[in-house]
Amino acid sequence: MFLALRDLRRSKVRFGLLIVAVGLLIFLTLFLQTLFASLVNSFTGGLRNQSGTVVVFGADARKNLSGSVITPAQQAAINDVPSVQSYGPLGVGAFTVTPAGANPKPVDAFLFGYELTKPGAPTTLTRGRLPQTANEAVVTANVPGFGLGQTVQIVPSSDAVDPLPITIVGEATDLRYSVQTTLFVSYNTFIAARRTANPAAAQQPVFPAAIVVTPNPGISPEQLARTITQTVTGTDALSRAAAAAAQPGVASVNQSFGLLILLTVIVVVMVMAFFFLILTVQKQNAFTLLRAAGASKGYLRRAILIEVVVVLAGGLLCGFVLLALGVLVINQIFPATVNPNAALGYGIFLCVLGFLGALFALARIRKFRPENAANAPALGGLA
Amino acid sequence: MSLALKELRRRPGRFLIATAVLTFIVLLITMLGGLLDGLFLGSTGALRAQDAELVVYSADSRDQLLRSQIDPKTRAIVAAVPGVATTSGIGVALVGVRVPDQSTLADGAVFGYEGNVRGVPAPPPAGEAYVDRRLEANGVRLGQTLQLGRSAEPVVVKGWVEDTSYLLQGGIWVAPEVWRRVLVGNRPDLALAPGTFQALTIQTAPGAKPASVAAAIGQATNNTTSTLTVHDAIYSSPGIKQQASTFNGIIYTTILVAVLIVGLFFALITIERTALYGVFKAIGASSRQIVFGLFAQATVTAVVAFTIGAGIAYGFAALVPPSFPLIVETTRTIQTLFLIEVAALIGAAISIRRVIKIDPASAIGGGA
């Protein structure tokens, strides 16, 4: 302990640099992991957190809600599938919405329309209640201008049409879709929003993007999804989790962030291994002399271990502080939230890996034999 | 300096770990840049290809092509604005594309256009299409008949075009009436009135300032339109700005890590060689010569790491499927080389003070 702490005190700059480097790497890994989790949540939250456990897409949509359409004939056919307990339409679309407040600037938002007594309701309500009638919505929590009791408006594409007012009656967490604020409204409100945004298509039918289904007890969503895909022509049914994973961007985010996080983890391990190995090799003479003076291998290993622990603890602290700052900054452009348990788990995992990297240095101690002191000219011995 | 380079040549193992760490950092930076470029280029090709100065959207669309509508009346007002030379209508529908002999659908961005798109000939007759080469990876071939969207609108592939993707979907360029049919066939509620396009691209008259013309268009249409330069229109595409700032932030943090790692490495090397540098100074070497030696070693280490790291990144980019948005661009690679060299030199510079402080007397155990 004494040796390690003295060394740390004498080489403040060296260890300071290492702590900052390890801290930055831990920050980078945690930040990537936070960004990854937030992106996936923000891409698919609306779909994952609605009550239908099976999602039926049009087969031509490539499992993309924005491009999917289910025809009335397909809806009827889904009704005839055995094991369907209940089902309902899910309308999904992007709209320009004016938030509440003084001089509000219109923003992009998604509307999810569902039949209020059928599957499709948001499941993560934290405040207020679900919509009970037209022009009411549950919205992504903590979005300025979309607070409980406030009224927002769907912006029409023509002066000839009035904006469609929607009153916020509930807030729910993890309810974004395609990273945008998402409002869950009645299916009729969704149709009205479509007519408002595009009055030119007033004579055209509004088909749901998907049908959300609840299976009979004892039937798994996966089983029912397979049955629907096989029996209803032109549909592609998936369990809710699989449907969320199939949304645009999720697979590429998974692949690319997985690769980036892996590369960063490798760099963390290498930096730790590289630094402590060089440090140990540099101290070869001093360690050999200490061994000759009676210090045990365990004593020297403990000294290095203490340094490793101090560096990792400092790096972890530095990483968490930077993560908190990084998330504050990133929240200006993207809604990211840190999952403290996941971040802590990841941080500890990185420290374990860093520790494993430093084991090379500990193994090196084995080579420092006391008798070598007599042969080392730098220690006054004979070559 | 030659001594430093000789050391590198004769004892490369000494620099192995630092080079390996830097190699991974180069790989990380190149991959980050490659993903950023892949996402950017794949999402904005169609907009970048516009041979125009301005793009006009409806104001309520928040500059999103998919939600915008410009009707014939508004178009006539825009066309009459002084400084507007030509107007071209454009619209897009994102659909699944059935490719002959392929079991999975391809992602297509069907563009209806009137012209003024660089690299894309004038609109083909109905029933034909110019198709982005990106879709070649999905089995699309010249002369094939593709079926577009839910309504299975048939088009024959007339020719290839390059770099015209939109939102990571391959561009399919068709006559406006074909696009309208695809749009209605796919999502009836998105149907547009006859003659309406999602946006207009504007070529300004010679001598006219695009910014002034954009302002005049806003005035003429009572601000029911939003006119952007093509550059701004590109950056108003969904997620583009956010992607760029997030990825650039990560890239610069990684560069900072590289600076610290190189700094640590050379600080350690300098400490290890304090006595040796003392000898150099005792026989007449200046601090500058020693520092230049460190810089030379940092430069070579960074170049070797860059060559290996960038090589791996290029190899990886060639192997990944087209759905993986990774494009390693030469300009980005050169930028990475520059950044990693600067990082290495700054890192090496951390040891300058220590080198200057070395006393020649330390050669005989008398100082430092």
Short mmCIF file of N, CA, C and O in Angstrom, two decimals, chain A residues 14 17-18 20-21 24-25 27-28 31-32 35 59-60 62 65-69 71 92 94-96 106-108 155-157 159 194 197-198 200-201 204-207 252 255-257 259-260 263-264 266-267 270-271 274-275 277-279 282 330 333, chain B residues 17-18 20-21 24-25 27-28 31-32 35 60-62 64 67 69 94-96 98 105-108 149-150 169 184 186-193 224 242 245-247 250 253-254 256-257 260-261 264-265 268-269 271-272 316 323-325 350:
data_model
loop_
_atom_site.label_atom_id
_atom_site.label_comp_id
_atom_site.label_asym_id
_atom_site.label_seq_id
_atom_site.Cartn_x
_atom_site.Cartn_y
_atom_site.Cartn_z
N ARG A 14 1.74 11.31 -14.79
CA ARG A 14 1.66 10.04 -15.52
C ARG A 14 0.35 9.33 -15.20
O ARG A 14 -0.41 8.95 -16.09
N LEU A 17 -2.74 11.32 -16.40
CA LEU A 17 -3.02 11.13 -17.83
C LEU A 17 -3.70 9.79 -18.06
O LEU A 17 -4.66 9.69 -18.84
N LEU A 18 -3.21 8.76 -17.38
CA LEU A 18 -3.79 7.43 -17.58
C LEU A 18 -5.24 7.40 -17.10
O LEU A 18 -6.12 6.85 -17.77
N VAL A 20 -7.29 9.87 -16.95
CA VAL A 20 -8.12 10.62 -17.92
C VAL A 20 -8.34 9.77 -19.17
O VAL A 20 -9.46 9.70 -19.70
N ALA A 21 -7.26 9.11 -19.65
CA ALA A 21 -7.40 8.28 -20.87
C ALA A 21 -8.39 7.14 -20.63
O ALA A 21 -9.29 6.90 -21.45
N LEU A 24 -11.85 8.56 -20.34
CA LEU A 24 -12.43 8.91 -21.65
C LEU A 24 -12.91 7.67 -22.38
O LEU A 24 -13.96 7.67 -23.02
N LEU A 25 -12.11 6.61 -22.28
CA LEU A 25 -12.50 5.36 -22.95
C LEU A 25 -13.76 4.78 -22.31
O LEU A 25 -14.66 4.30 -23.01
N PHE A 27 -15.97 6.49 -20.71
CA PHE A 27 -17.04 7.41 -21.12
C PHE A 27 -17.53 7.06 -22.53
O PHE A 27 -18.73 6.97 -22.80
N LEU A 28 -16.55 6.86 -23.43
CA LEU A 28 -16.89 6.57 -24.83
C LEU A 28 -17.75 5.31 -24.92
O LEU A 28 -18.77 5.28 -25.61
N PHE A 31 -21.11 5.94 -23.25
CA PHE A 31 -21.89 6.88 -24.06
C PHE A 31 -22.47 6.15 -25.28
O PHE A 31 -23.65 6.34 -25.62
N LEU A 32 -21.63 5.35 -25.92
CA LEU A 32 -22.11 4.59 -27.08
C LEU A 32 -23.24 3.65 -26.66
O LEU A 32 -24.25 3.51 -27.36
N LEU A 35 -26.33 5.72 -25.94
CA LEU A 35 -26.87 6.19 -27.21
C LEU A 35 -27.59 5.06 -27.93
O LEU A 35 -28.69 5.24 -28.47
N ALA A 59 -47.76 -7.41 -46.28
CA ALA A 59 -46.53 -8.13 -46.68
C ALA A 59 -45.60 -7.26 -47.51
O ALA A 59 -44.39 -7.49 -47.54
N ASP A 60 -46.16 -6.25 -48.21
CA ASP A 60 -45.31 -5.41 -49.06
C ASP A 60 -44.53 -4.36 -48.28
O ASP A 60 -43.72 -3.65 -48.85
N ARG A 62 -42.39 -4.59 -45.86
CA ARG A 62 -41.09 -4.99 -45.30
C ARG A 62 -41.06 -4.69 -43.79
O ARG A 62 -40.10 -4.18 -43.26
N LEU A 65 -43.85 0.04 -40.33
CA LEU A 65 -45.19 0.60 -40.06
C LEU A 65 -45.52 1.75 -41.00
O LEU A 65 -46.66 1.90 -41.42
N SER A 66 -44.50 2.55 -41.34
CA SER A 66 -44.78 3.73 -42.16
C SER A 66 -45.20 3.36 -43.58
O SER A 66 -45.87 4.15 -44.25
N GLY A 67 -44.83 2.16 -44.04
CA GLY A 67 -45.19 1.78 -45.41
C GLY A 67 -46.26 0.72 -45.46
O GLY A 67 -46.62 0.24 -46.54
N SER A 68 -46.79 0.33 -44.31
CA SER A 68 -47.71 -0.82 -44.26
C SER A 68 -49.17 -0.40 -44.38
O SER A 68 -49.57 0.67 -43.92
N VAL A 69 -49.94 -1.25 -45.02
CA VAL A 69 -51.38 -1.03 -45.15
C VAL A 69 -52.08 -2.38 -45.01
O VAL A 69 -51.63 -3.38 -45.58
N THR A 71 -55.80 -4.11 -45.65
CA THR A 71 -57.09 -3.83 -46.31
C THR A 71 -58.24 -4.38 -45.46
O THR A 71 -58.03 -5.26 -44.61
N VAL A 92 -50.81 4.61 -38.14
CA VAL A 92 -49.53 5.23 -37.76
C VAL A 92 -49.14 6.25 -38.83
O VAL A 92 -49.18 5.94 -40.02
N ALA A 94 -46.76 10.25 -39.56
CA ALA A 94 -46.02 11.43 -39.08
C ALA A 94 -46.82 12.68 -39.45
O ALA A 94 -47.36 12.76 -40.55
N PHE A 95 -46.88 13.62 -38.53
CA PHE A 95 -47.65 14.84 -38.74
C PHE A 95 -46.85 16.04 -38.23
O PHE A 95 -45.94 15.88 -37.41
N THR A 96 -47.24 17.21 -38.73
CA THR A 96 -46.70 18.43 -38.16
C THR A 96 -47.70 18.90 -37.09
O THR A 96 -48.88 19.03 -37.38
N PRO A 106 -44.11 24.78 -34.68
CA PRO A 106 -44.56 23.42 -35.00
C PRO A 106 -43.41 22.41 -34.95
O PRO A 106 -42.26 22.75 -35.23
N VAL A 107 -43.74 21.19 -34.57
CA VAL A 107 -42.74 20.12 -34.48
C VAL A 107 -43.26 18.88 -35.20
O VAL A 107 -44.44 18.79 -35.53
N ASP A 108 -42.34 17.94 -35.44
CA ASP A 108 -42.74 16.65 -36.02
C ASP A 108 -43.24 15.76 -34.91
O ASP A 108 -42.66 15.74 -33.82
N VAL A 155 -51.41 20.38 -37.76
CA VAL A 155 -51.35 21.49 -38.72
C VAL A 155 -51.94 21.03 -40.06
O VAL A 155 -51.53 19.99 -40.60
N PRO A 156 -52.91 21.77 -40.59
CA PRO A 156 -53.49 21.38 -41.88
C PRO A 156 -52.57 21.79 -43.03
O PRO A 156 -51.76 22.70 -42.87
N SER A 157 -52.74 21.14 -44.18
CA SER A 157 -51.90 21.51 -45.32
C SER A 157 -52.56 22.59 -46.16
O SER A 157 -51.99 23.04 -47.14
N ASP A 159 -55.28 26.22 -46.02
CA ASP A 159 -56.01 27.19 -45.19
C ASP A 159 -57.50 26.87 -45.12
O ASP A 159 -58.20 27.35 -44.23
N ARG A 194 -55.49 12.59 -40.51
CA ARG A 194 -55.10 12.34 -41.91
C ARG A 194 -55.83 13.30 -42.85
O ARG A 194 -55.25 13.85 -43.77
N ALA A 197 -54.37 16.76 -42.51
CA ALA A 197 -53.04 16.92 -43.11
C ALA A 197 -53.10 16.82 -44.63
O ALA A 197 -52.24 17.38 -45.31
N ASN A 198 -54.07 16.09 -45.14
CA ASN A 198 -54.14 15.92 -46.60
C ASN A 198 -55.59 15.93 -47.07
O ASN A 198 -56.15 14.90 -47.44
N ALA A 200 -56.73 16.74 -49.74
CA ALA A 200 -56.85 16.33 -51.15
C ALA A 200 -57.26 14.86 -51.26
O ALA A 200 -57.79 14.43 -52.28
N ALA A 201 -56.99 14.08 -50.20
CA ALA A 201 -57.32 12.65 -50.25
C ALA A 201 -58.58 12.35 -49.43
O ALA A 201 -58.76 11.23 -48.95
N GLN A 204 -60.46 9.35 -50.33
CA GLN A 204 -59.72 8.08 -50.29
C GLN A 204 -59.88 7.42 -48.93
O GLN A 204 -59.97 8.11 -47.91
N PRO A 205 -59.93 6.09 -48.90
CA PRO A 205 -60.03 5.42 -47.59
C PRO A 205 -58.73 5.56 -46.81
O PRO A 205 -57.66 5.69 -47.40
N VAL A 206 -58.83 5.57 -45.48
CA VAL A 206 -57.63 5.53 -44.64
C VAL A 206 -57.52 4.11 -44.08
O VAL A 206 -58.34 3.70 -43.27
N PHE A 207 -56.54 3.38 -44.56
CA PHE A 207 -56.35 2.01 -44.08
C PHE A 207 -55.40 2.02 -42.88
O PHE A 207 -54.47 2.84 -42.83
N SER A 252 -29.60 -1.84 -38.30
CA SER A 252 -28.32 -1.20 -38.62
C SER A 252 -27.73 -0.53 -37.37
O SER A 252 -26.51 -0.51 -37.20
N GLN A 255 -26.12 -3.40 -35.41
CA GLN A 255 -24.85 -3.86 -35.99
C GLN A 255 -23.75 -2.82 -35.80
O GLN A 255 -22.66 -3.14 -35.32
N SER A 256 -24.06 -1.56 -36.14
CA SER A 256 -22.99 -0.57 -36.12
C SER A 256 -22.55 -0.24 -34.70
O SER A 256 -21.35 -0.18 -34.42
N PHE A 257 -23.50 -0.08 -33.78
CA PHE A 257 -23.11 0.24 -32.41
C PHE A 257 -22.43 -0.95 -31.74
O PHE A 257 -21.51 -0.78 -30.94
N LEU A 259 -20.48 -3.05 -33.15
CA LEU A 259 -19.10 -3.03 -33.64
C LEU A 259 -18.28 -1.93 -32.95
O LEU A 259 -17.15 -2.15 -32.50
N LEU A 260 -18.88 -0.74 -32.84
CA LEU A 260 -18.16 0.39 -32.23
C LEU A 260 -17.86 0.11 -30.76
O LEU A 260 -16.75 0.38 -30.28
N LEU A 263 -15.01 -2.39 -30.46
CA LEU A 263 -13.70 -1.77 -30.72
C LEU A 263 -13.24 -0.94 -29.52
O LEU A 263 -12.08 -0.99 -29.13
N THR A 264 -14.17 -0.21 -28.91
CA THR A 264 -13.80 0.63 -27.76
C THR A 264 -13.37 -0.25 -26.59
O THR A 264 -12.40 0.08 -25.89
N ILE A 266 -12.02 -3.18 -26.74
CA ILE A 266 -10.67 -3.70 -27.04
C ILE A 266 -9.62 -2.64 -26.71
O ILE A 266 -8.58 -2.94 -26.11
N VAL A 267 -9.90 -1.39 -27.07
CA VAL A 267 -8.93 -0.32 -26.80
C VAL A 267 -8.74 -0.15 -25.29
O VAL A 267 -7.60 0.02 -24.81
N MET A 270 -6.49 -2.91 -24.09
CA MET A 270 -5.11 -2.75 -24.58
C MET A 270 -4.39 -1.62 -23.86
O MET A 270 -3.21 -1.73 -23.53
N VAL A 271 -5.11 -0.51 -23.64
CA VAL A 271 -4.47 0.63 -22.98
C VAL A 271 -4.04 0.24 -21.57
O VAL A 271 -2.91 0.54 -21.14
N PHE A 274 -1.10 -2.21 -21.82
CA PHE A 274 0.08 -1.53 -22.35
C PHE A 274 0.73 -0.63 -21.29
O PHE A 274 1.93 -0.67 -21.06
N PHE A 275 -0.08 0.12 -20.60
CA PHE A 275 0.48 1.06 -19.64
C PHE A 275 1.14 0.34 -18.47
O PHE A 275 2.30 0.60 -18.13
N LEU A 277 2.16 -2.71 -18.24
CA LEU A 277 3.29 -3.53 -18.66
C LEU A 277 4.54 -2.66 -18.78
O LEU A 277 5.60 -2.99 -18.25
N ILE A 278 4.40 -1.52 -19.48
CA ILE A 278 5.55 -0.62 -19.63
C ILE A 278 6.03 -0.14 -18.27
O ILE A 278 7.23 -0.12 -17.96
N LEU A 279 5.08 0.20 -17.42
CA LEU A 279 5.41 0.71 -16.09
C LEU A 279 6.20 -0.33 -15.30
O LEU A 279 7.20 -0.03 -14.64
N GLN A 282 9.67 -0.81 -16.77
CA GLN A 282 10.51 0.33 -16.41
C GLN A 282 11.03 0.21 -14.98
O GLN A 282 12.10 0.69 -14.65
N ILE A 330 -26.05 15.87 -25.33
CA ILE A 330 -26.74 15.14 -26.40
C ILE A 330 -28.25 15.35 -26.33
O ILE A 330 -28.94 15.28 -27.34
N ILE A 333 -29.99 17.58 -28.73
CA ILE A 333 -30.29 17.18 -30.11
C ILE A 333 -31.02 15.84 -30.19
O ILE A 333 -31.61 15.53 -31.20
N ILE B 17 3.03 -2.16 -28.95
CA ILE B 17 1.76 -2.01 -28.22
C ILE B 17 1.12 -0.66 -28.54
O ILE B 17 -0.08 -0.58 -28.81
N ALA B 18 1.97 0.39 -28.56
CA ALA B 18 1.41 1.72 -28.87
C ALA B 18 0.82 1.72 -30.27
O ALA B 18 -0.26 2.28 -30.51
N ALA B 20 -0.36 -0.87 -31.86
CA ALA B 20 -1.58 -1.69 -31.86
C ALA B 20 -2.77 -0.89 -31.31
O ALA B 20 -3.86 -0.90 -31.89
N VAL B 21 -2.53 -0.17 -30.20
CA VAL B 21 -3.62 0.62 -29.62
C VAL B 21 -4.07 1.70 -30.61
O VAL B 21 -5.26 1.90 -30.85
N PHE B 24 -6.22 0.35 -33.40
CA PHE B 24 -7.63 0.18 -33.04
C PHE B 24 -8.35 1.53 -32.99
O PHE B 24 -9.51 1.63 -33.35
N ILE B 25 -7.61 2.54 -32.56
CA ILE B 25 -8.23 3.87 -32.52
C ILE B 25 -8.51 4.37 -33.94
O ILE B 25 -9.59 4.90 -34.23
N LEU B 27 -9.01 2.47 -36.49
CA LEU B 27 -10.12 1.64 -36.97
C LEU B 27 -11.45 2.19 -36.44
O LEU B 27 -12.43 2.32 -37.19
N LEU B 28 -11.45 2.53 -35.16
CA LEU B 28 -12.67 3.07 -34.54
C LEU B 28 -13.09 4.39 -35.22
O LEU B 28 -14.26 4.56 -35.59
N MET B 31 -14.27 3.71 -38.80
CA MET B 31 -15.61 3.10 -38.81
C MET B 31 -16.68 4.14 -38.46
O MET B 31 -17.74 4.16 -39.08
N LEU B 32 -16.39 4.97 -37.46
CA LEU B 32 -17.35 6.02 -37.08
C LEU B 32 -17.60 6.95 -38.27
O LEU B 32 -18.75 7.24 -38.61
N LEU B 35 -19.54 5.11 -40.97
CA LEU B 35 -20.98 4.99 -40.66
C LEU B 35 -21.68 6.33 -40.89
O LEU B 35 -22.77 6.38 -41.45
N ASP B 60 -46.17 23.95 -43.94
CA ASP B 60 -46.66 23.06 -42.87
C ASP B 60 -45.90 21.74 -42.80
O ASP B 60 -46.08 20.98 -41.86
N SER B 61 -45.04 21.46 -43.79
CA SER B 61 -44.36 20.15 -43.83
C SER B 61 -43.10 20.13 -42.98
O SER B 61 -42.50 19.07 -42.81
N ARG B 62 -42.69 21.26 -42.46
CA ARG B 62 -41.42 21.39 -41.74
C ARG B 62 -40.27 20.86 -42.60
O ARG B 62 -39.40 20.14 -42.15
N GLN B 64 -40.07 18.58 -44.80
CA GLN B 64 -39.98 17.13 -45.02
C GLN B 64 -40.67 16.80 -46.34
O GLN B 64 -41.88 17.04 -46.49
N ARG B 67 -44.02 14.91 -46.47
CA ARG B 67 -45.24 15.53 -45.96
C ARG B 67 -45.60 16.83 -46.70
O ARG B 67 -46.60 17.45 -46.41
N GLN B 69 -46.59 19.47 -49.85
CA GLN B 69 -47.48 19.50 -51.02
C GLN B 69 -47.38 20.88 -51.66
O GLN B 69 -47.59 21.88 -50.98
N LEU B 94 -41.99 5.84 -50.64
CA LEU B 94 -41.10 4.77 -50.16
C LEU B 94 -41.88 3.46 -50.17
O LEU B 94 -42.88 3.32 -49.47
N VAL B 95 -41.41 2.53 -50.98
CA VAL B 95 -42.20 1.30 -51.17
C VAL B 95 -41.30 0.06 -51.20
O VAL B 95 -40.08 0.15 -51.38
N GLY B 96 -41.93 -1.09 -51.07
CA GLY B 96 -41.24 -2.35 -51.31
C GLY B 96 -41.26 -2.65 -52.80
O GLY B 96 -42.24 -2.35 -53.48
N ARG B 98 -40.77 -5.52 -55.81
CA ARG B 98 -40.62 -6.94 -56.16
C ARG B 98 -39.66 -7.06 -57.33
O ARG B 98 -39.87 -6.44 -58.38
N LEU B 105 -38.33 -8.57 -50.76
CA LEU B 105 -38.58 -7.27 -51.40
C LEU B 105 -37.36 -6.37 -51.20
O LEU B 105 -36.66 -6.45 -50.20
N ALA B 106 -37.13 -5.48 -52.18
CA ALA B 106 -36.07 -4.48 -52.04
C ALA B 106 -36.70 -3.18 -51.57
O ALA B 106 -37.88 -2.93 -51.80
N ASP B 107 -35.91 -2.35 -50.86
CA ASP B 107 -36.39 -1.04 -50.40
C ASP B 107 -36.18 -0.02 -51.52
O ASP B 107 -35.05 0.23 -51.92
N GLY B 108 -37.26 0.57 -51.99
CA GLY B 108 -37.14 1.54 -53.08
C GLY B 108 -37.72 2.90 -52.71
O GLY B 108 -38.70 2.98 -51.97
N GLY B 149 -44.39 -1.32 -55.03
CA GLY B 149 -45.39 -1.12 -53.99
C GLY B 149 -46.51 -2.15 -53.99
O GLY B 149 -46.46 -3.15 -54.69
N ARG B 150 -47.52 -1.83 -53.16
CA ARG B 150 -48.64 -2.74 -52.95
C ARG B 150 -49.44 -2.94 -54.24
O ARG B 150 -50.00 -4.00 -54.48
N GLN B 169 -32.86 4.12 -49.07
CA GLN B 169 -33.58 3.29 -50.03
C GLN B 169 -33.15 3.69 -51.43
O GLN B 169 -33.00 4.88 -51.73
N VAL B 184 -50.69 6.47 -54.56
CA VAL B 184 -52.08 6.15 -54.22
C VAL B 184 -52.24 4.65 -53.98
O VAL B 184 -52.93 4.22 -53.05
N ASN B 186 -50.13 2.60 -52.88
CA ASN B 186 -49.49 2.16 -51.65
C ASN B 186 -50.20 2.69 -50.42
O ASN B 186 -50.47 1.95 -49.48
N ARG B 187 -50.48 3.97 -50.40
CA ARG B 187 -51.16 4.61 -49.26
C ARG B 187 -52.22 5.54 -49.81
O ARG B 187 -51.95 6.73 -50.07
N PRO B 188 -53.46 5.06 -50.00
CA PRO B 188 -54.49 5.90 -50.61
C PRO B 188 -54.66 7.24 -49.90
O PRO B 188 -54.94 8.25 -50.54
N ASP B 189 -54.46 7.27 -48.57
CA ASP B 189 -54.67 8.51 -47.83
C ASP B 189 -53.57 9.54 -48.07
O ASP B 189 -53.66 10.67 -47.59
N LEU B 190 -52.52 9.16 -48.81
CA LEU B 190 -51.46 10.11 -49.12
C LEU B 190 -51.61 10.67 -50.54
O LEU B 190 -50.73 11.40 -51.03
N ALA B 191 -52.71 10.32 -51.20
CA ALA B 191 -52.91 10.76 -52.59
C ALA B 191 -52.86 12.28 -52.68
O ALA B 191 -53.31 12.99 -51.78
N LEU B 192 -52.29 12.78 -53.77
CA LEU B 192 -52.20 14.22 -53.97
C LEU B 192 -53.13 14.63 -55.11
O LEU B 192 -53.41 13.83 -56.01
N ALA B 193 -53.59 15.87 -55.07
CA ALA B 193 -54.46 16.37 -56.13
C ALA B 193 -53.68 16.41 -57.44
O ALA B 193 -52.45 16.52 -57.44
N THR B 224 -46.65 30.55 -47.18
CA THR B 224 -47.23 29.20 -47.12
C THR B 224 -46.22 28.19 -47.65
O THR B 224 -46.47 26.99 -47.65
N GLN B 242 -28.64 15.61 -36.53
CA GLN B 242 -28.42 14.91 -35.27
C GLN B 242 -27.34 13.84 -35.43
O GLN B 242 -26.46 13.70 -34.57
N SER B 245 -23.85 15.61 -35.65
CA SER B 245 -23.30 16.14 -34.41
C SER B 245 -22.93 15.01 -33.44
O SER B 245 -21.91 15.08 -32.77
N THR B 246 -23.77 13.97 -33.39
CA THR B 246 -23.48 12.87 -32.46
C THR B 246 -22.19 12.14 -32.87
O THR B 246 -21.28 11.95 -32.05
N PHE B 247 -22.11 11.76 -34.14
CA PHE B 247 -20.93 11.01 -34.59
C PHE B 247 -19.66 11.87 -34.50
O PHE B 247 -18.61 11.38 -34.11
N ILE B 250 -18.38 11.90 -31.02
CA ILE B 250 -17.70 10.66 -30.65
C ILE B 250 -16.31 10.61 -31.30
O ILE B 250 -15.33 10.22 -30.68
N THR B 253 -13.93 12.86 -29.44
CA THR B 253 -13.56 12.28 -28.15
C THR B 253 -12.51 11.19 -28.37
O THR B 253 -11.55 11.07 -27.61
N THR B 254 -12.70 10.40 -29.41
CA THR B 254 -11.74 9.33 -29.70
C THR B 254 -10.37 9.91 -30.04
O THR B 254 -9.33 9.37 -29.64
N LEU B 256 -9.19 12.65 -28.88
CA LEU B 256 -8.63 13.09 -27.59
C LEU B 256 -7.99 11.90 -26.86
O LEU B 256 -6.91 12.02 -26.27
N VAL B 257 -8.66 10.74 -26.93
CA VAL B 257 -8.10 9.54 -26.32
C VAL B 257 -6.76 9.21 -26.99
O VAL B 257 -5.78 8.87 -26.32
N LEU B 260 -4.02 11.38 -25.68
CA LEU B 260 -3.59 10.98 -24.34
C LEU B 260 -2.75 9.70 -24.38
O LEU B 260 -1.76 9.57 -23.67
N ILE B 261 -3.15 8.77 -25.25
CA ILE B 261 -2.41 7.51 -25.30
C ILE B 261 -1.00 7.73 -25.85
O ILE B 261 -0.02 7.23 -25.30
N LEU B 264 0.99 9.50 -23.21
CA LEU B 264 1.43 8.57 -22.16
C LEU B 264 2.62 7.75 -22.62
O LEU B 264 3.61 7.59 -21.91
N PHE B 265 2.50 7.24 -23.85
CA PHE B 265 3.54 6.36 -24.38
C PHE B 265 4.87 7.09 -24.44
O PHE B 265 5.89 6.60 -23.96
N LEU B 268 6.36 7.91 -21.03
CA LEU B 268 7.01 6.74 -20.44
C LEU B 268 8.36 6.47 -21.09
O LEU B 268 9.35 6.19 -20.41
N ILE B 269 8.38 6.58 -22.44
CA ILE B 269 9.64 6.35 -23.15
C ILE B 269 10.69 7.37 -22.71
O ILE B 269 11.86 7.04 -22.50
N ILE B 271 10.86 8.99 -19.84
CA ILE B 271 11.31 8.70 -18.47
C ILE B 271 12.33 7.56 -18.50
O ILE B 271 13.39 7.63 -17.88
N GLU B 272 12.02 6.56 -19.31
CA GLU B 272 12.90 5.39 -19.39
C GLU B 272 14.28 5.77 -19.91
O GLU B 272 15.29 5.19 -19.55
N PHE B 316 -13.15 -4.32 -44.39
CA PHE B 316 -14.44 -4.60 -43.75
C PHE B 316 -15.58 -3.99 -44.56
O PHE B 316 -16.62 -4.63 -44.77
N SER B 323 -26.86 -3.49 -46.93
CA SER B 323 -27.80 -2.92 -45.95
C SER B 323 -27.06 -2.26 -44.79
O SER B 323 -27.62 -1.45 -44.06
N PHE B 324 -25.78 -2.62 -44.61
CA PHE B 324 -24.98 -2.03 -43.52
C PHE B 324 -24.46 -0.68 -44.00
O PHE B 324 -23.69 -0.61 -44.95
N PRO B 325 -24.86 0.42 -43.35
CA PRO B 325 -24.54 1.74 -43.90
C PRO B 325 -23.11 2.18 -43.62
O PRO B 325 -22.87 3.10 -42.87
N ILE B 350 3.88 16.34 -25.36
CA ILE B 350 3.70 16.35 -23.90
C ILE B 350 5.05 16.13 -23.20
O ILE B 350 5.28 16.60 -22.09
#
